[in-house]
JSON list of C-alpha atoms in Angstrom, two decimals:
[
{"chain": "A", "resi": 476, "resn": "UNK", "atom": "CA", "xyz": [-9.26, -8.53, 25.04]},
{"chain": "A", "resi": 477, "resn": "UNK", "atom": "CA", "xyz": [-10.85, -5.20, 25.65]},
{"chain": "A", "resi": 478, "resn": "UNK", "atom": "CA", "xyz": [-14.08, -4.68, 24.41]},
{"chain": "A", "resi": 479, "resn": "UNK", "atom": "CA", "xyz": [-13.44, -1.50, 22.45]},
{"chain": "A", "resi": 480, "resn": "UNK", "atom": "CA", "xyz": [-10.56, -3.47, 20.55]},
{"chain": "A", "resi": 481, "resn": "UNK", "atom": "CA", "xyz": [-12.89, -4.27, 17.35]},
{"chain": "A", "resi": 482, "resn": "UNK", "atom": "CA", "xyz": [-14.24, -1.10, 16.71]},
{"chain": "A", "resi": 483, "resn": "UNK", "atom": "CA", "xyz": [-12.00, -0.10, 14.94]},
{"chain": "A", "resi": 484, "resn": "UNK", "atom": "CA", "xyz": [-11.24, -3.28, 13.01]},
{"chain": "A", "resi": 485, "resn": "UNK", "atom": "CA", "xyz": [-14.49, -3.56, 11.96]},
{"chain": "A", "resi": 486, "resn": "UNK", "atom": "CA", "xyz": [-15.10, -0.30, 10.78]},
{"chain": "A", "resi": 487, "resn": "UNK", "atom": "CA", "xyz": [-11.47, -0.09, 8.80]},
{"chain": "A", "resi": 488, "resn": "UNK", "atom": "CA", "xyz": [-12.68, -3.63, 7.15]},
{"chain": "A", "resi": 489, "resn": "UNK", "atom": "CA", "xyz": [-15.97, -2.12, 6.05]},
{"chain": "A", "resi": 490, "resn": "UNK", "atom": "CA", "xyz": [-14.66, 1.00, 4.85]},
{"chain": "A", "resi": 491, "resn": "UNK", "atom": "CA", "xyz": [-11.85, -1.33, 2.79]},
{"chain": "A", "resi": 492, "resn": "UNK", "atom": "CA", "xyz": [-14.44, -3.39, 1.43]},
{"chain": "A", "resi": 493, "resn": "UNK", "atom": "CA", "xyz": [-17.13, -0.52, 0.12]},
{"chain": "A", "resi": 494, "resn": "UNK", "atom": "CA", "xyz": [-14.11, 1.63, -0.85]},
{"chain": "A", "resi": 495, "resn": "UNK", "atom": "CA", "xyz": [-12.31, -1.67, -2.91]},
{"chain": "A", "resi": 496, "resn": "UNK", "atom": "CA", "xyz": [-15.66, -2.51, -4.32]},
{"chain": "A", "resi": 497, "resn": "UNK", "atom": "CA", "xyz": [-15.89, 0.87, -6.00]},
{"chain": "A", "resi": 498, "resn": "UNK", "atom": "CA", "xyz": [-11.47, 0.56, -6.79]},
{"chain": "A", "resi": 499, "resn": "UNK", "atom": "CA", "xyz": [-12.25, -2.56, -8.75]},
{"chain": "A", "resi": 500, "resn": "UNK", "atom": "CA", "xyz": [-15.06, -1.57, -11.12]},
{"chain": "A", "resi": 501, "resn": "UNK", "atom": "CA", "xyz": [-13.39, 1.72, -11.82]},
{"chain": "A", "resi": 502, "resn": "UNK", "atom": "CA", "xyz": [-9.98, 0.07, -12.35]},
{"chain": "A", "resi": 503, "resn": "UNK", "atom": "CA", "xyz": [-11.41, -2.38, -14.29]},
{"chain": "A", "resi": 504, "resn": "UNK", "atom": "CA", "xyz": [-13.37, -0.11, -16.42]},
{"chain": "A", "resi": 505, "resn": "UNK", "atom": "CA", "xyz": [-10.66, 2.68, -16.93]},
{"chain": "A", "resi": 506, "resn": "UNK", "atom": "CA", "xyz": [-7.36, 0.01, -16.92]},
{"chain": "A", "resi": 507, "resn": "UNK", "atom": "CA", "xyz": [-8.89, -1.84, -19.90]},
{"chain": "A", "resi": 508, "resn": "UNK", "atom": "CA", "xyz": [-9.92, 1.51, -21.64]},
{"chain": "A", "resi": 509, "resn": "UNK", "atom": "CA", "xyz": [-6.31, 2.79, -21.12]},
{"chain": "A", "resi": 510, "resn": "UNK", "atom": "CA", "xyz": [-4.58, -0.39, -22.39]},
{"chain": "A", "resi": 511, "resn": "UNK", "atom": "CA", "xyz": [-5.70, -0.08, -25.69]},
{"chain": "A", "resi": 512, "resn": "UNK", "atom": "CA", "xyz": [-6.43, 3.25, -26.24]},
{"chain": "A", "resi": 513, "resn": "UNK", "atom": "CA", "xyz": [-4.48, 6.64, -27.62]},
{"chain": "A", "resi": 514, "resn": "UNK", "atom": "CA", "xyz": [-4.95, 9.83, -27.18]},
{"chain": "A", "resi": 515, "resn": "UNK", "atom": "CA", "xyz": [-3.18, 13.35, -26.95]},
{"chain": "A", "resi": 516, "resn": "UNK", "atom": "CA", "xyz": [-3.03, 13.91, -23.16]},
{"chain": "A", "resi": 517, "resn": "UNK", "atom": "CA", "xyz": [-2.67, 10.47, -22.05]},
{"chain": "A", "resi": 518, "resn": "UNK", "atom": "CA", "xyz": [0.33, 11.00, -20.59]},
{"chain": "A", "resi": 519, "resn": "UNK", "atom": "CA", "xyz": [-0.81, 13.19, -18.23]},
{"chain": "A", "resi": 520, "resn": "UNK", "atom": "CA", "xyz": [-4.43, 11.55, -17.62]},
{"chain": "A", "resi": 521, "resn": "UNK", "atom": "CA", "xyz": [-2.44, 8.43, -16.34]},
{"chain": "A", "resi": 522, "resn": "UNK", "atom": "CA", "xyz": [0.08, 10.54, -14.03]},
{"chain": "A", "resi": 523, "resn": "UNK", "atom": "CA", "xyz": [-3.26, 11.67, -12.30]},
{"chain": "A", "resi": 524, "resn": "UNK", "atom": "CA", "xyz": [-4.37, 8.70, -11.58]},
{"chain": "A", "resi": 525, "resn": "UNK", "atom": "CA", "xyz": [-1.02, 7.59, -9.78]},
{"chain": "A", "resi": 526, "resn": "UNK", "atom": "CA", "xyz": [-0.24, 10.70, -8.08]},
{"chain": "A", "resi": 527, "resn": "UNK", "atom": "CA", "xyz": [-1.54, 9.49, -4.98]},
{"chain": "A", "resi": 528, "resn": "UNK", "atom": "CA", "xyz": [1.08, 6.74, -4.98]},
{"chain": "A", "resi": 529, "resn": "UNK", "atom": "CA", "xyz": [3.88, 9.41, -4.27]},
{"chain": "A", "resi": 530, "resn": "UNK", "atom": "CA", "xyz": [1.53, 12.31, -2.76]},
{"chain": "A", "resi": 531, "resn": "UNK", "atom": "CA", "xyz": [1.79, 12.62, 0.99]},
{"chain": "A", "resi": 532, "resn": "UNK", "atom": "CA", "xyz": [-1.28, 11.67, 2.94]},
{"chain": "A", "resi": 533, "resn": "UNK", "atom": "CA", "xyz": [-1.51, 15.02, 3.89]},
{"chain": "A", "resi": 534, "resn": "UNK", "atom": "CA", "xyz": [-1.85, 16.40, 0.67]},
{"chain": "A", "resi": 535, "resn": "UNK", "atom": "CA", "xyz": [-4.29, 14.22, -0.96]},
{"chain": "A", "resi": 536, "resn": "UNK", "atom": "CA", "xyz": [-6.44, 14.90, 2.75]},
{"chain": "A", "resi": 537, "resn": "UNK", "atom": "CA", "xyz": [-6.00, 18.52, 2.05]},
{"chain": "A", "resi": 538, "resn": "UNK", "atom": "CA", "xyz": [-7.23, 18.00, -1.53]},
{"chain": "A", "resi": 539, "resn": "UNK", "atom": "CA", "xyz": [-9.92, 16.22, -0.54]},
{"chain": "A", "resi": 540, "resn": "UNK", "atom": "CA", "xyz": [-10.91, 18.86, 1.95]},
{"chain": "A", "resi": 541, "resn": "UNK", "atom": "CA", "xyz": [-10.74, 21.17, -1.00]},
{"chain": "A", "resi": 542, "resn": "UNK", "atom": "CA", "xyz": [-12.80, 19.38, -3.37]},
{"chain": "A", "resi": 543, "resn": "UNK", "atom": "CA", "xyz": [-15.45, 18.17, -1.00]},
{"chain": "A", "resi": 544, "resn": "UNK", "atom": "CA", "xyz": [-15.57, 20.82, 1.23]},
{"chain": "A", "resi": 545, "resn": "UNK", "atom": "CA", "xyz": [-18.26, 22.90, 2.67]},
{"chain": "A", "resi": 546, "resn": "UNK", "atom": "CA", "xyz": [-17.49, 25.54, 0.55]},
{"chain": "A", "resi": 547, "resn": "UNK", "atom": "CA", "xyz": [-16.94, 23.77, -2.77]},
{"chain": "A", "resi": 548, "resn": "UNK", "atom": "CA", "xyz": [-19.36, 22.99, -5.59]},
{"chain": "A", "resi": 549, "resn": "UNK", "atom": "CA", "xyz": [-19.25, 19.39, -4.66]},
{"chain": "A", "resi": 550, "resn": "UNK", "atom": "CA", "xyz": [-19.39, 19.39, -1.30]},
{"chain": "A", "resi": 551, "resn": "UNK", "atom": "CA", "xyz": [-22.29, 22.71, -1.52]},
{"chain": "A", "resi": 552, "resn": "UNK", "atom": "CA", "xyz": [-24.22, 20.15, -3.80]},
{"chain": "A", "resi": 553, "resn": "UNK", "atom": "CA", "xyz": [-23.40, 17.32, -1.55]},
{"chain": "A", "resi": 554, "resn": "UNK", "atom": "CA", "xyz": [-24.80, 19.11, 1.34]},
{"chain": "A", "resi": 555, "resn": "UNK", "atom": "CA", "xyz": [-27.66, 20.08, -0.68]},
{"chain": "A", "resi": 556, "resn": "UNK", "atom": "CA", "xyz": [-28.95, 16.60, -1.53]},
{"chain": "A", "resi": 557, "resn": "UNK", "atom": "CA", "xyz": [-28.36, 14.85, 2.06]},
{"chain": "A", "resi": 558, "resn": "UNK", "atom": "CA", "xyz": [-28.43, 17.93, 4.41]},
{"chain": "A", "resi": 559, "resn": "UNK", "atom": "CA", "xyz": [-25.57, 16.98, 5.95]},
{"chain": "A", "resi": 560, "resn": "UNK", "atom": "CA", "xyz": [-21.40, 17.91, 4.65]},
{"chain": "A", "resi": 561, "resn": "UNK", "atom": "CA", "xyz": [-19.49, 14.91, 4.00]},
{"chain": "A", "resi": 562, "resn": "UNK", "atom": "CA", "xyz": [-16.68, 15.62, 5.93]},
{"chain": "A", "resi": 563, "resn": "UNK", "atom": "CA", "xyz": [-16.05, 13.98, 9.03]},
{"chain": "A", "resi": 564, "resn": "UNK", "atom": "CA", "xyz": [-18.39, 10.92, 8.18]},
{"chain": "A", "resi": 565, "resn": "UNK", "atom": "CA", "xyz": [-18.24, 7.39, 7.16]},
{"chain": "A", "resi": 566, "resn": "UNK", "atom": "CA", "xyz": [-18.50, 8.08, 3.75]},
{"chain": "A", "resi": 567, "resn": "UNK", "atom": "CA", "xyz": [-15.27, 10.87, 3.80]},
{"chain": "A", "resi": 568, "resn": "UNK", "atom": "CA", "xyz": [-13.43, 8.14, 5.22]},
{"chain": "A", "resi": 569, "resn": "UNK", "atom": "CA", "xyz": [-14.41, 5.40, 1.74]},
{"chain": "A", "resi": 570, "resn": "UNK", "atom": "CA", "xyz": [-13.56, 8.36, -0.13]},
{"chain": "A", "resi": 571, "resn": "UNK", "atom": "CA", "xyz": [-10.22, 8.69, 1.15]},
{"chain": "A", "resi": 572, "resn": "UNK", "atom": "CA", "xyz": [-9.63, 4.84, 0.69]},
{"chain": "A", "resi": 573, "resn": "UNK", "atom": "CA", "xyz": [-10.87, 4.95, -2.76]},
{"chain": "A", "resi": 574, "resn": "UNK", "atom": "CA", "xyz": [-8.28, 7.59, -3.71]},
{"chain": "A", "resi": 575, "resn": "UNK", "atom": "CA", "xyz": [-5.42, 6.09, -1.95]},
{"chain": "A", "resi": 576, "resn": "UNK", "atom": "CA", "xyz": [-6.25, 2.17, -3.24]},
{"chain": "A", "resi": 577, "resn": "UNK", "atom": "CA", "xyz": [-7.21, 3.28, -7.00]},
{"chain": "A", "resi": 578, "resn": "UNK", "atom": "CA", "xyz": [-3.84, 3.84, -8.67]},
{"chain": "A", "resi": 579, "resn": "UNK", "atom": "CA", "xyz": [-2.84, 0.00, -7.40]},
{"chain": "A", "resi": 580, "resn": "UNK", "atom": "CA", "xyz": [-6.06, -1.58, -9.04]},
{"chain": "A", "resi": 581, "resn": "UNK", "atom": "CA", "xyz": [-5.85, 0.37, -11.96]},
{"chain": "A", "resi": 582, "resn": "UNK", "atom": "CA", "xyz": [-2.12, -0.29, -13.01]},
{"chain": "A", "resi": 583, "resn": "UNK", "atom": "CA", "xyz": [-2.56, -3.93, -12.04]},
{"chain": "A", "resi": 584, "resn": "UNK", "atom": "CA", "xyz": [-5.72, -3.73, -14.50]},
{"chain": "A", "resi": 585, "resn": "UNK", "atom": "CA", "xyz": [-3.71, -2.11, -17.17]},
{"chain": "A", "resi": 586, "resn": "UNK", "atom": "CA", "xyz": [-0.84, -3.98, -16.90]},
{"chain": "A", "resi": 587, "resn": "UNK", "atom": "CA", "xyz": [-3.33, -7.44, -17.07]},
{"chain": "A", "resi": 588, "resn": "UNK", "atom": "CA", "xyz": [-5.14, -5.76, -20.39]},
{"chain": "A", "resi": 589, "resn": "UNK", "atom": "CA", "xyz": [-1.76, -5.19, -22.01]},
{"chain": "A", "resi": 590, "resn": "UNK", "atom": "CA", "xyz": [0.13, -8.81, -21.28]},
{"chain": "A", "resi": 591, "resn": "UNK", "atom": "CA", "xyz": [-3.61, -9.61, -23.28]},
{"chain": "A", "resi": 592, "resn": "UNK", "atom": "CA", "xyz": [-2.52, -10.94, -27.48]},
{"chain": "A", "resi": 593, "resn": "UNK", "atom": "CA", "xyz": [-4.56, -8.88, -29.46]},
{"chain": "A", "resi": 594, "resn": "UNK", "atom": "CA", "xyz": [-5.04, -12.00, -31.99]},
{"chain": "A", "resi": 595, "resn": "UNK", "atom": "CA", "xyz": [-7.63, -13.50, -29.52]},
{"chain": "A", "resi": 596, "resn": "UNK", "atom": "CA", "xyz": [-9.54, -10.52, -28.92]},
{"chain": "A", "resi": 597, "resn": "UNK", "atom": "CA", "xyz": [-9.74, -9.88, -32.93]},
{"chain": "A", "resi": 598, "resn": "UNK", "atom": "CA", "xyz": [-11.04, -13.45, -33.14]},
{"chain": "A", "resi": 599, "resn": "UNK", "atom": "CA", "xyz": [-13.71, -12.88, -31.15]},
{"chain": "A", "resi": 600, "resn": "UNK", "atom": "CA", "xyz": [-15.11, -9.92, -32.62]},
{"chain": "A", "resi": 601, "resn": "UNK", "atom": "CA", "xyz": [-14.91, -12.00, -36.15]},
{"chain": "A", "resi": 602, "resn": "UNK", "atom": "CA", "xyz": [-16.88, -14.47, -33.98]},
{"chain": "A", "resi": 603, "resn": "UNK", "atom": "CA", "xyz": [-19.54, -12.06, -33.35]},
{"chain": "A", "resi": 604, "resn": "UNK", "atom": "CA", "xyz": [-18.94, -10.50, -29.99]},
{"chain": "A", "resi": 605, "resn": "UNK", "atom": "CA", "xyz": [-19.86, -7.34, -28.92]},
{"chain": "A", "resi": 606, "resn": "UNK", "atom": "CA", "xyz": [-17.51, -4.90, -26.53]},
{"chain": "A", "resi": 607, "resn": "UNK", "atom": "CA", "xyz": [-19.30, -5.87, -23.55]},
{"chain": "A", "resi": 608, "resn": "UNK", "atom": "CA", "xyz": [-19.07, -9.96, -23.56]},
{"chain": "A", "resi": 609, "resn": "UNK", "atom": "CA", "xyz": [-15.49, -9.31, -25.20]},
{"chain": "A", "resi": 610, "resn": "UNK", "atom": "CA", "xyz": [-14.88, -7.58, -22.15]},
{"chain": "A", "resi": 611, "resn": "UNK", "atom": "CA", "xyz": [-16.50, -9.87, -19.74]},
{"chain": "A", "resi": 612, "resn": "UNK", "atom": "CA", "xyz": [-15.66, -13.03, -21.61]},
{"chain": "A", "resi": 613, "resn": "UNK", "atom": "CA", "xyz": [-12.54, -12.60, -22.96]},
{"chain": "A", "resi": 614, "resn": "UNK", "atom": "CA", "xyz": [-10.12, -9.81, -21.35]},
{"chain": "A", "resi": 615, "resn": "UNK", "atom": "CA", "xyz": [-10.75, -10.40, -17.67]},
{"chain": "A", "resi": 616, "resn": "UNK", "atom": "CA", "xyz": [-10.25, -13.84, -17.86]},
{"chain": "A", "resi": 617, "resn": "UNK", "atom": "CA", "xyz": [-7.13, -13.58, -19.29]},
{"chain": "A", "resi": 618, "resn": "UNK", "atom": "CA", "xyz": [-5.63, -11.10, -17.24]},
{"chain": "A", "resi": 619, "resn": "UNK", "atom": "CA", "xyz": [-7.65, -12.16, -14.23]},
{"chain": "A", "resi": 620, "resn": "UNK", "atom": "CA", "xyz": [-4.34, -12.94, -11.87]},
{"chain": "A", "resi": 621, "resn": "UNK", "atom": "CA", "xyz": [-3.50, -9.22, -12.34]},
{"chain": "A", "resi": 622, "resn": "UNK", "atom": "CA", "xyz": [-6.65, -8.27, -11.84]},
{"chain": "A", "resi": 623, "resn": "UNK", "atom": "CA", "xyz": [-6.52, -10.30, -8.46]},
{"chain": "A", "resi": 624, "resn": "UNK", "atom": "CA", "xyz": [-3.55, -9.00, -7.43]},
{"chain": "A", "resi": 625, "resn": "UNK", "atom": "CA", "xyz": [-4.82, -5.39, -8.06]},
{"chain": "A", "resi": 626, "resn": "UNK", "atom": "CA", "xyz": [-7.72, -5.76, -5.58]},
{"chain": "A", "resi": 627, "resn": "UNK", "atom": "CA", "xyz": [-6.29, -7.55, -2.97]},
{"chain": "A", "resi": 628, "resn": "UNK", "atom": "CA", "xyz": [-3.42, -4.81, -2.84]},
{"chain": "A", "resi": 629, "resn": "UNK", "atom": "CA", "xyz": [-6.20, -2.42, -3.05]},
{"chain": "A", "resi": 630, "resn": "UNK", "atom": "CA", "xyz": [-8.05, -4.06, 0.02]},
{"chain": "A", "resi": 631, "resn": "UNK", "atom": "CA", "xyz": [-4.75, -3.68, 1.46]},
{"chain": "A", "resi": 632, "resn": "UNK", "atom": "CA", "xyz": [-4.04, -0.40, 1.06]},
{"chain": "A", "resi": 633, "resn": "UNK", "atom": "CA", "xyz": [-7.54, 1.06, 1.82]},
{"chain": "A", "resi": 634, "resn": "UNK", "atom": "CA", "xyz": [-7.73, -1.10, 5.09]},
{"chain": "A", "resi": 635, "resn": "UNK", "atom": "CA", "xyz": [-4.16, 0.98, 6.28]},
{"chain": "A", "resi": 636, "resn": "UNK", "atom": "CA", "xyz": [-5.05, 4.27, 4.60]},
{"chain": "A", "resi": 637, "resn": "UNK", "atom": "CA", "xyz": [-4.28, 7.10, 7.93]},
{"chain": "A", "resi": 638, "resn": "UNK", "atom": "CA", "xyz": [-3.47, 10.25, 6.26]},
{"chain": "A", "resi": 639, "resn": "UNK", "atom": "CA", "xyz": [-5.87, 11.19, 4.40]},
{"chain": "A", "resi": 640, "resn": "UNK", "atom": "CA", "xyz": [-8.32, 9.59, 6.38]},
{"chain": "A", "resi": 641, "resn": "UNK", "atom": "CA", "xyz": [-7.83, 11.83, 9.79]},
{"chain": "A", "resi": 642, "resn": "UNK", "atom": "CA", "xyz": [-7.58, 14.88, 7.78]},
{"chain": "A", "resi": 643, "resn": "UNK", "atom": "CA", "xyz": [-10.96, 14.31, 5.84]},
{"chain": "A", "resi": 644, "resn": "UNK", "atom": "CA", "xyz": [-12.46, 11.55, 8.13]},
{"chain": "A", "resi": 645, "resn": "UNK", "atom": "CA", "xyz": [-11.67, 12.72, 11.14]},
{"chain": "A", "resi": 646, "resn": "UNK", "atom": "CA", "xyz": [-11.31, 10.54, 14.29]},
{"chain": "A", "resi": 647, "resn": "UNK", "atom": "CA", "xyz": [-14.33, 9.54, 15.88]},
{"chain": "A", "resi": 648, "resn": "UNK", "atom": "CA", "xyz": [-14.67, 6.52, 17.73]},
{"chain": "A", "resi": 649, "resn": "UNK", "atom": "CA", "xyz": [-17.34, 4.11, 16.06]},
{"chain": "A", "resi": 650, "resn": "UNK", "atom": "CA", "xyz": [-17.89, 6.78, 13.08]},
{"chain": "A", "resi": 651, "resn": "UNK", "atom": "CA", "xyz": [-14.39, 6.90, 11.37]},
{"chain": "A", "resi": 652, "resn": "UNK", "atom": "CA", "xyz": [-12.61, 5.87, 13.57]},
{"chain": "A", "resi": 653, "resn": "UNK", "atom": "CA", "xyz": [-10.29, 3.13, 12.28]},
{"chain": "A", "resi": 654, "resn": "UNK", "atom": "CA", "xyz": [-7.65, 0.70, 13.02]},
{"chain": "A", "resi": 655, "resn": "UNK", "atom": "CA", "xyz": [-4.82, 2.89, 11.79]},
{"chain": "A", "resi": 656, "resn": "UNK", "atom": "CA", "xyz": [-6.07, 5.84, 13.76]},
{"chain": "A", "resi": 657, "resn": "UNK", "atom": "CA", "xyz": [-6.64, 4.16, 16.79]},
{"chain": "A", "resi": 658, "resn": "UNK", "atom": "CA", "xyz": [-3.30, 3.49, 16.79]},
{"chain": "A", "resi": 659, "resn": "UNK", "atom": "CA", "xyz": [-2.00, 6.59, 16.70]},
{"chain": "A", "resi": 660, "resn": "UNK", "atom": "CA", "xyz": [-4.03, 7.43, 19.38]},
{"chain": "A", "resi": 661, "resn": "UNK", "atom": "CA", "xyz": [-3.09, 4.69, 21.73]},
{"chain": "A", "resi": 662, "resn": "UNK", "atom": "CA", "xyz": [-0.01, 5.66, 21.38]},
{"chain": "A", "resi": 663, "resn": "UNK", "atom": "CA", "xyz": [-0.27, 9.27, 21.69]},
{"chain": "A", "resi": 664, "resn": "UNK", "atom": "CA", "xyz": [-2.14, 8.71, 24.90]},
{"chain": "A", "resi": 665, "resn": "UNK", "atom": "CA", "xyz": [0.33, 6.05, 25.73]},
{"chain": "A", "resi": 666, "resn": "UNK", "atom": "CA", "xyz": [-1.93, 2.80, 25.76]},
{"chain": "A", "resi": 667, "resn": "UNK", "atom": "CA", "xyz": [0.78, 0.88, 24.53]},
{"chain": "A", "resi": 668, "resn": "UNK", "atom": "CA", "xyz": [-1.27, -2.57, 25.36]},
{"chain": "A", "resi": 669, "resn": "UNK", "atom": "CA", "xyz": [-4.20, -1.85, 22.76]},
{"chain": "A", "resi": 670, "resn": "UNK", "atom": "CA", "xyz": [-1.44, -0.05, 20.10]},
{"chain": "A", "resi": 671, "resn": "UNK", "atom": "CA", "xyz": [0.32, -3.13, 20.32]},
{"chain": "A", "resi": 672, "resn": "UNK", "atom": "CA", "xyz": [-2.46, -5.27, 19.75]},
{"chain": "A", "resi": 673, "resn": "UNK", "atom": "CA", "xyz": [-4.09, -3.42, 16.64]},
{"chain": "A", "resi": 674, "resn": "UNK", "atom": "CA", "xyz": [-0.42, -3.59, 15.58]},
{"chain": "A", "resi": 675, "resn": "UNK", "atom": "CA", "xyz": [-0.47, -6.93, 15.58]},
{"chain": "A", "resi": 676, "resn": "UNK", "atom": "CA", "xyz": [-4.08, -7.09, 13.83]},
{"chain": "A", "resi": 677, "resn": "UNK", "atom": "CA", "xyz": [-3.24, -5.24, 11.52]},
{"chain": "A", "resi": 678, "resn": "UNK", "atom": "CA", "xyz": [0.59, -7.11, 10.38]},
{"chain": "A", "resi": 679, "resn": "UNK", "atom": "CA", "xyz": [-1.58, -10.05, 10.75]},
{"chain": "A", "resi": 680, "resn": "UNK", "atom": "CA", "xyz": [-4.18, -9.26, 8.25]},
{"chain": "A", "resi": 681, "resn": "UNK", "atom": "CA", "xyz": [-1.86, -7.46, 5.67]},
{"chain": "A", "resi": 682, "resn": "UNK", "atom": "CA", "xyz": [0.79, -10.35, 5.72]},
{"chain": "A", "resi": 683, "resn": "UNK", "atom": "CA", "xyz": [-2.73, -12.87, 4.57]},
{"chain": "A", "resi": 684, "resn": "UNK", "atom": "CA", "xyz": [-3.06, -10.16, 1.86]},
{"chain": "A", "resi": 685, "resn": "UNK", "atom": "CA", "xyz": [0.66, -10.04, 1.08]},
{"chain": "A", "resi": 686, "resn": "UNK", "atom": "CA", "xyz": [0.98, -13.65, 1.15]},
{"chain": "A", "resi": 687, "resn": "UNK", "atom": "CA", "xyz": [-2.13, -14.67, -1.18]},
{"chain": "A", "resi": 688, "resn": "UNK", "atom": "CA", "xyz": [-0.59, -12.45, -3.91]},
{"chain": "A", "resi": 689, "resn": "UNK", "atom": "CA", "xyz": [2.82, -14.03, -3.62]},
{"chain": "A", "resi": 690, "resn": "UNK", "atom": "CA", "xyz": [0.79, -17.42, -3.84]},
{"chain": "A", "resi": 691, "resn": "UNK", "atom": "CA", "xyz": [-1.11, -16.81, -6.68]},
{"chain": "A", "resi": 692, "resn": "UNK", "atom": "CA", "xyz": [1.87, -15.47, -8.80]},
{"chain": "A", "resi": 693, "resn": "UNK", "atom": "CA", "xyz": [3.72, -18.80, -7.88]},
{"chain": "A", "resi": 694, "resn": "UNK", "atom": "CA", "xyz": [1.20, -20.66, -8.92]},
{"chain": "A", "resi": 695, "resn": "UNK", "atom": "CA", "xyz": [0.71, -18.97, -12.11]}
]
């Protein structure tokens, strides 16, 4: 196998694991708040958070390039603190993930909170606990295979982001350069061995993914 093959591997699995790390708390965190709470405008809050379900990759990368930019607030402040702008480097390409991979965490989440009865959570604030071990003790493990399923699609999605990524990320080798990229550069330059085999990498990995949610839905 050539020795440039898992370069890119590695890099897309570290940049799905950092980026699903971050996905999970914050669809944990805003999922549960969102399953049992009303306000005017939530409507519209939640259709935010999905949009980049149905957004082409090249939108949310142009967004992204737009909100993090050199000449934004956030990416002038960014630039500010660590002298460097964030596009183009490792961390542009978690960001991208984290975008793309939220909405699938956070609906599993809320969908988890909301299969939750109400009568068990109400017993155990009679009972004396506070939001937090409610939260910790109570709702996650009883939504916990949603929750589950929510990161491992998550993992899943963030390890095949492209769009995005190459607009924001960029594609350089060893820097943000990852599996999904690679590919499209194999095949642009026509190195249809290595396409083929981060191709099969990467139907390999998502099928485990794919599979272990199917499992744990059986089961449960």
């Amino acid at each position: 196998m050539p020795q440039d093959f898992w370069s890119p591997v590695r890099l897309s699995i570290e940049i799905a694991f950092v980026s699903s790390i971050l996905v999970f708390v914050l669809g944990l965190v805003l999922g549960k708040f969102m399953a049992h709470t009303k306000f005017k405008g939530k409507s519209i809050v939640e259709t935010i958070f999905l949009l980049p379900l149905v957004l082409p990759p090249s939108v949310v990368g142009f967004l992204l390039i737009v909100i993090f930019g050199r000449y934004s607030l956030v990416g002038q402040v960014i630039e500010s603190i660590f002298k460097q702008p964030i596009m183009f480097t490792w961390w542009a390409a978690v960001i991208a993930a984290i975008v793309v991979a939220f909405p699938l965490m956070y609906q599993s989440a809320k969908t988890g909170f909301e299969s939750i009865d109400h009568d068990i959570e109400d017993a155990a604030r009679v009972d004396g606990a506070n939001a937090f071990k409610l939260f910790i003790f109570i709702s996650i493990p009883l939504a916990i295979k949603s929750i589950i399923s929510g990161g491992i699609l998550s993992f899943a999605r963030a390890l095949g982001e492209f769009g995005a990524t190459l607009m924001f990320a960029g594609n350089i080798p060893g820097k943000t350069q990852t599996t999904s990229t690679a590919i499209y550069i194999a095949i642009d330059s026509g190195n249809m061995q290595m396409a083929w085999l981060w191709v099969a990498c990467m139907i390999g990995i998502s099928f485990l993914m794919l599979i272990s949610v199917h499992l744990l839905n059986y089961r449960t």
